[in-house]
GROMACS .gro file of C-alpha atoms in nm:
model
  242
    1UNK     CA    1   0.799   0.032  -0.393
    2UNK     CA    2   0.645   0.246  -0.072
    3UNK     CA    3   0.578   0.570  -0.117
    4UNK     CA    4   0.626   0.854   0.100
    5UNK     CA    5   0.608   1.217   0.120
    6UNK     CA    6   0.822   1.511   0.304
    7UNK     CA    7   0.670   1.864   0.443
    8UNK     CA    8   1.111   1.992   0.358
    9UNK     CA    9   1.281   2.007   0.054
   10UNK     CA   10   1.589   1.977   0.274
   11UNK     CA   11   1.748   1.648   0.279
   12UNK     CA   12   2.054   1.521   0.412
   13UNK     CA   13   2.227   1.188   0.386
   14UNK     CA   14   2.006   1.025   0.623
   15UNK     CA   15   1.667   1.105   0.706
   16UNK     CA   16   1.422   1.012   0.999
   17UNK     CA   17   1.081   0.963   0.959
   18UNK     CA   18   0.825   0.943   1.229
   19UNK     CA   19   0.440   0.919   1.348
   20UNK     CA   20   0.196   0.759   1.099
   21UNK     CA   21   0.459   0.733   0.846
   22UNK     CA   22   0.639   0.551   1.021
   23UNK     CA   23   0.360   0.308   1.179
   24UNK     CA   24   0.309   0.249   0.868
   25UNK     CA   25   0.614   0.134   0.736
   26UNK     CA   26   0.658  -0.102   0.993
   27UNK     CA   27   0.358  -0.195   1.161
   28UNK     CA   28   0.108  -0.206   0.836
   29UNK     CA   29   0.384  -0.252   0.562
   30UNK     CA   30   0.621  -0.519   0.796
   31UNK     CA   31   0.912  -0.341   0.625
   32UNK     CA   32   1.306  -0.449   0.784
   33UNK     CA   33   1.628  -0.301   0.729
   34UNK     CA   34   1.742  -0.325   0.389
   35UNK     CA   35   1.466  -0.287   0.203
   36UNK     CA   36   1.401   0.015  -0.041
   37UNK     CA   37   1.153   0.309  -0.040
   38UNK     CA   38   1.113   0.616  -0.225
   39UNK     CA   39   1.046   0.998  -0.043
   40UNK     CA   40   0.936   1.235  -0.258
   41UNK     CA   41   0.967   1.609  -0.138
   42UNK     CA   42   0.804   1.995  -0.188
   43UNK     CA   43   1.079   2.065  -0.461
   44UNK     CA   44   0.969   1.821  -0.707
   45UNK     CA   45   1.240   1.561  -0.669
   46UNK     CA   46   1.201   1.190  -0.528
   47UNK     CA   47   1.460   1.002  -0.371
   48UNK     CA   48   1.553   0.650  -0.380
   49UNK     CA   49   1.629   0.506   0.002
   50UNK     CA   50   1.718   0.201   0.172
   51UNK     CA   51   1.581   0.186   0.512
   52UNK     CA   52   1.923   0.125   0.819
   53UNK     CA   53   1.716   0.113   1.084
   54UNK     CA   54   1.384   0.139   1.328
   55UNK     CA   55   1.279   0.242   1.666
   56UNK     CA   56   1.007   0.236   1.798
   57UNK     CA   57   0.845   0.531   1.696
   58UNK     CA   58   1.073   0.615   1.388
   59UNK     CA   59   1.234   0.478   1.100
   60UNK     CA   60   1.554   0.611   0.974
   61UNK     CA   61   1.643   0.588   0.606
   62UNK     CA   62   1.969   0.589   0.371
   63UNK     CA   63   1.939   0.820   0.074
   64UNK     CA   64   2.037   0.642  -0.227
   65UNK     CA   65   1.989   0.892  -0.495
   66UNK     CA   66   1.781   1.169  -0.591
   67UNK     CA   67   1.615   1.276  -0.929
   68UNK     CA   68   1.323   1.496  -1.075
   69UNK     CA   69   1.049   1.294  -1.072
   70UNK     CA   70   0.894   1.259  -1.392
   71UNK     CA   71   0.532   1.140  -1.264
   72UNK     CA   72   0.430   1.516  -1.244
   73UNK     CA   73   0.157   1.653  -1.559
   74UNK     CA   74   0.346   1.906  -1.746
   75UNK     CA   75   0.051   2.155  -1.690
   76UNK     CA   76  -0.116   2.208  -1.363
   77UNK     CA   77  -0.485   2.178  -1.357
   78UNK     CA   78  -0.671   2.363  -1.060
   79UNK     CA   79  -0.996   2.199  -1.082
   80UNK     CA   80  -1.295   2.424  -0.934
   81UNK     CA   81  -1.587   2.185  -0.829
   82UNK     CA   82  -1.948   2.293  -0.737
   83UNK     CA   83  -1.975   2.126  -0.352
   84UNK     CA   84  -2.181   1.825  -0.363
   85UNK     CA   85  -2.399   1.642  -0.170
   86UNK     CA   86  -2.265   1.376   0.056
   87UNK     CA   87  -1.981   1.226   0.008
   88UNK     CA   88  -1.949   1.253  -0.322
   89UNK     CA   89  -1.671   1.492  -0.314
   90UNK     CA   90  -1.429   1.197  -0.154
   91UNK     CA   91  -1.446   0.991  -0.484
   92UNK     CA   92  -1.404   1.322  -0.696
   93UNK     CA   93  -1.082   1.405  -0.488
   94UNK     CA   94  -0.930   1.047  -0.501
   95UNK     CA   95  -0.978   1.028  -0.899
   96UNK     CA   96  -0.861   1.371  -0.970
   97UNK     CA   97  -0.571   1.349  -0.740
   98UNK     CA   98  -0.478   0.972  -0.959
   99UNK     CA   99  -0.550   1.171  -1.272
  100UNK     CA  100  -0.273   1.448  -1.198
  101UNK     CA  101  -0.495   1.744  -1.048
  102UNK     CA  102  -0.248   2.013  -0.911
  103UNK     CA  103  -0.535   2.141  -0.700
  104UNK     CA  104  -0.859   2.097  -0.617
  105UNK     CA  105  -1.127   2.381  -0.427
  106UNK     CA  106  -1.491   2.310  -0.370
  107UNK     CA  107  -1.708   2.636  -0.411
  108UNK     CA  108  -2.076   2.743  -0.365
  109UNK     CA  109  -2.274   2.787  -0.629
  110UNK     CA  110  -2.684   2.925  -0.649
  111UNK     CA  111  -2.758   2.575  -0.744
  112UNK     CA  112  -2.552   2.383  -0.425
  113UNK     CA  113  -2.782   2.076  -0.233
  114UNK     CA  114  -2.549   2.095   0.083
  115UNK     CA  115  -2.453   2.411   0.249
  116UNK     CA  116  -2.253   2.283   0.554
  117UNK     CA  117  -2.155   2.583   0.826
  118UNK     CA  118  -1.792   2.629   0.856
  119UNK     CA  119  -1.697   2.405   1.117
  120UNK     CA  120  -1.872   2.118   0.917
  121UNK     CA  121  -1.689   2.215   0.589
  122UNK     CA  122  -1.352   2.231   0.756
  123UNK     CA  123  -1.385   1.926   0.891
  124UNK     CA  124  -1.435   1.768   0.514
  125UNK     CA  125  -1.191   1.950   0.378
  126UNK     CA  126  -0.966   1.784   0.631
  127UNK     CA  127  -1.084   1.453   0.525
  128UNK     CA  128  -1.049   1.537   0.145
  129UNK     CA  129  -0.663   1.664   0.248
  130UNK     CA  130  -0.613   1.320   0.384
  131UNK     CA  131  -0.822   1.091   0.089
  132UNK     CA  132  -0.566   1.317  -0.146
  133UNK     CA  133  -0.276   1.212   0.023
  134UNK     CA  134  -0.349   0.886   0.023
  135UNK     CA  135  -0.442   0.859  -0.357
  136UNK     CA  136  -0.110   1.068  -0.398
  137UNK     CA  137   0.121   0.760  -0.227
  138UNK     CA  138  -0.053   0.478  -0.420
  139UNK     CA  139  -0.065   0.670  -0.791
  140UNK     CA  140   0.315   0.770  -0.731
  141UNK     CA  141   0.278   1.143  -0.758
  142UNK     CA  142   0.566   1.335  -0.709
  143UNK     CA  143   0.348   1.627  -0.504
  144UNK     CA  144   0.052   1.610  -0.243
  145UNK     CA  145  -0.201   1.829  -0.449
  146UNK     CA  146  -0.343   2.069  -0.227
  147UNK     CA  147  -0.743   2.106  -0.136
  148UNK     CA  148  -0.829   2.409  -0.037
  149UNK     CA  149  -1.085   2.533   0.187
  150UNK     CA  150  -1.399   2.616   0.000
  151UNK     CA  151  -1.477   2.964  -0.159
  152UNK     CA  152  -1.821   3.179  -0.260
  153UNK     CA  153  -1.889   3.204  -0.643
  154UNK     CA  154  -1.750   3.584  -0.647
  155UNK     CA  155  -1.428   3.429  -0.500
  156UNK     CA  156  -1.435   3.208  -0.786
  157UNK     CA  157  -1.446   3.458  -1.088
  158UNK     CA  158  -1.204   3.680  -0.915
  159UNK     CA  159  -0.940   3.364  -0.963
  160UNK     CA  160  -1.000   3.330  -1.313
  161UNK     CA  161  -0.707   3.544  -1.450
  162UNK     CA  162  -0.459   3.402  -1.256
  163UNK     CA  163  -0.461   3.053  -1.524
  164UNK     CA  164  -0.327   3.087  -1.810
  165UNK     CA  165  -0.640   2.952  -1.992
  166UNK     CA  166  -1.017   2.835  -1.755
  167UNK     CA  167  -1.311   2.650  -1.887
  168UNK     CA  168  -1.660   2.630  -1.707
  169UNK     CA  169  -1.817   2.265  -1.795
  170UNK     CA  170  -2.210   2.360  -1.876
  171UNK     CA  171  -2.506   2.114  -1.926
  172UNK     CA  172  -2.661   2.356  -2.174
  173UNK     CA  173  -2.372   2.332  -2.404
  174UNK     CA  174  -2.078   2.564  -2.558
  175UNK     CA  175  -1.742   2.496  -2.748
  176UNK     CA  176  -1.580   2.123  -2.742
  177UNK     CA  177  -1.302   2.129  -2.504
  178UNK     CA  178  -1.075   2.022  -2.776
  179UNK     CA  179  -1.052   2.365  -2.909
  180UNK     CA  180  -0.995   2.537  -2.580
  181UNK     CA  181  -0.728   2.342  -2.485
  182UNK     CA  182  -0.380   2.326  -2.605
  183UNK     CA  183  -0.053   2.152  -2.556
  184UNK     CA  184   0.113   2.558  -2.465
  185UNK     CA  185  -0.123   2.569  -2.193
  186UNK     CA  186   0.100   2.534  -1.822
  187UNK     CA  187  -0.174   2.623  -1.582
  188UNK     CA  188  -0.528   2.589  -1.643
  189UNK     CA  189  -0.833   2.595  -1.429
  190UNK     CA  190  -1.150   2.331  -1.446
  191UNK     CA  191  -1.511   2.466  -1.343
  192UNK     CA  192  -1.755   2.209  -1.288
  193UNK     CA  193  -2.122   2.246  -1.109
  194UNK     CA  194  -2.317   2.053  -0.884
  195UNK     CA  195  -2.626   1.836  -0.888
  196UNK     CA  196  -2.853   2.098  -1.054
  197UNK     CA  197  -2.617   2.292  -1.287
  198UNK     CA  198  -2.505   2.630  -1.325
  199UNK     CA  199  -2.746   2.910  -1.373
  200UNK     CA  200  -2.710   3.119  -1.703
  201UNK     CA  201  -2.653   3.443  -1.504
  202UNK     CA  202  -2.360   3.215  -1.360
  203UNK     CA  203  -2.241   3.122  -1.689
  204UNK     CA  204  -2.229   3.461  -1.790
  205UNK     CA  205  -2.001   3.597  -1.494
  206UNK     CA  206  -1.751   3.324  -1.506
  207UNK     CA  207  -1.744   3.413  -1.931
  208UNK     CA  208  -1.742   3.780  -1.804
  209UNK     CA  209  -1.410   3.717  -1.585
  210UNK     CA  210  -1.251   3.498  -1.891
  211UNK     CA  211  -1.359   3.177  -1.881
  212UNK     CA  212  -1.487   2.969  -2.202
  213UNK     CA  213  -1.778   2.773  -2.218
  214UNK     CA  214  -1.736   2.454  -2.279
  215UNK     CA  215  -1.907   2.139  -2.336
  216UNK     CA  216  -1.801   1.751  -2.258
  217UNK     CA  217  -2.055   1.627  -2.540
  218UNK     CA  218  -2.427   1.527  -2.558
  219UNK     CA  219  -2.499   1.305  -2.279
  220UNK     CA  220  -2.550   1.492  -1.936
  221UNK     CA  221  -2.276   1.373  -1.685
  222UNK     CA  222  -2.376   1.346  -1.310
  223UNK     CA  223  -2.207   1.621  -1.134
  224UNK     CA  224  -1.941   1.365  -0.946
  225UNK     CA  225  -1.851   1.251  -1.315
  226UNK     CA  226  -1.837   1.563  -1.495
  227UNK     CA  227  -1.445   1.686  -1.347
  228UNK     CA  228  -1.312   1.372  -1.393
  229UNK     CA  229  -1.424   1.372  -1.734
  230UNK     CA  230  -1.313   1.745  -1.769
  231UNK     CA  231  -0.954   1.624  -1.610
  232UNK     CA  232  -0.874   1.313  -1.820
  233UNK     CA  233  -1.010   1.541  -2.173
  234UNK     CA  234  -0.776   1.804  -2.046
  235UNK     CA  235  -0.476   1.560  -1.942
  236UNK     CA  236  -0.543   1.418  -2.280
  237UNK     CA  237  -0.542   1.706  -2.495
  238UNK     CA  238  -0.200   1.858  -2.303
  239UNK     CA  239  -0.043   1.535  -2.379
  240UNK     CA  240   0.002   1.382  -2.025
  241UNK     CA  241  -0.170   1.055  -2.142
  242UNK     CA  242   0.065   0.812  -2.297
   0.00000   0.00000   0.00000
């Protein structure tokens, strides 16, 4: 079934739905009238609709019925990712968004490749917004997670007691994620580094602000691997697989 998403948790019996939405249900999907869609909105609830009728810029849909939608992790993982080079980030954002990220926020780190100027790195963080989105429609999440605009390394360790537990992913080693993690954990925050790692002087101000160390094992993970392994170990280990 398609997919969409609202910007209002404010629904009424009947609800119009416009621009590329709308294109897209029926110029790229060749939906008619009758068939069945699901909106999901803000509030955490989805909403099972049969569409009554187009125009040619809108489609207008019946509400069916509504319901929590149970697609949503039971903890929310803000994952914190060193900014790569390239376009590495898109894949990062795609998987992590399929895997049940709540958020995700590139940062700078001492060891970063690319350093983009701001106009640069708003522009990608539109594109990551929209490769989110899109991974968000076809893995059925109930939300749009967020990406945020990127933030220094101080910003970073200043965020670190908002979470209700944060682990920093380091080449050099530290404690197996399994005994960081637990199924009482509700938000928790990811921290993985770019192409050349995390210096130790790093490691020790993220540990300083509450962090734990952590390891994902003995092989060294390329930096675009290394939060999606950190996700689906921490996705695991809450028990949001299976």
């Amino acid at each position: 079934m398609a997919w969409f998403f609202l910007n209002d948790s404010r629904i009424t019996e009947q609800v119009t739905l416009a621009g590329t939405d709308a294109r897209h249900i029926s110029r790229s999907l060749r939906m008619k009238t009758g068939e069945h869609l699901t909106l999901c909105t803000p509030d955490g609830r989805r909403h099972s609709c049969t569409i009554v009728a187009f125009s040619p810029d809108t489609v207008t849909v019946h509400v069916d019925a509504s319901t929590v939608c149970e697609q949503e992790p039971t903890v929310k993982v803000s994952l914190y990712v060193a900014l790569l080079k390239g376009d590495k980030l898109d894949d990062v954002v795609q998987k992590a968004v399929e895997l049940g990220a709540y958020g995700i926020t590139p940062f700078f780190s001492a060891r970063c490749i690319s350093r983009p100027d701001e106009k640069a790195l708003l522009k990608k963080v539109e594109r990551w917004q929209k490769i989110a989105a899109s991974a968000a429609s076809q893995s059925r999440r109930g939300i749009i997670p967020t990406v945020h605009p990127c933030i220094s390394f101080d910003e970073l360790c200043g965020r670190i007691s908002r979470f209700d537990r944060a682990a920093v992913f380091y080449e050099c080693g530290g404690e197996p994620i399994g005994d960081i993690l637990c199924h009482k954990d509700r938000t928790l925050a990811l921290i993985t580094g770019s192409e050349g790692g995390f210096e130790e002087s790093e490691i020790r101000m993220l540990r300083d602000a509450g962090a734990r160390v952590a390891t994902l094992g003995k092989r060294i993970l390329r930096a675009q691997t290394a939060p999606i392994a950190a996700l689906s170990a921490a996705m695991v280990l809450t028990g949001n697989f299976g």
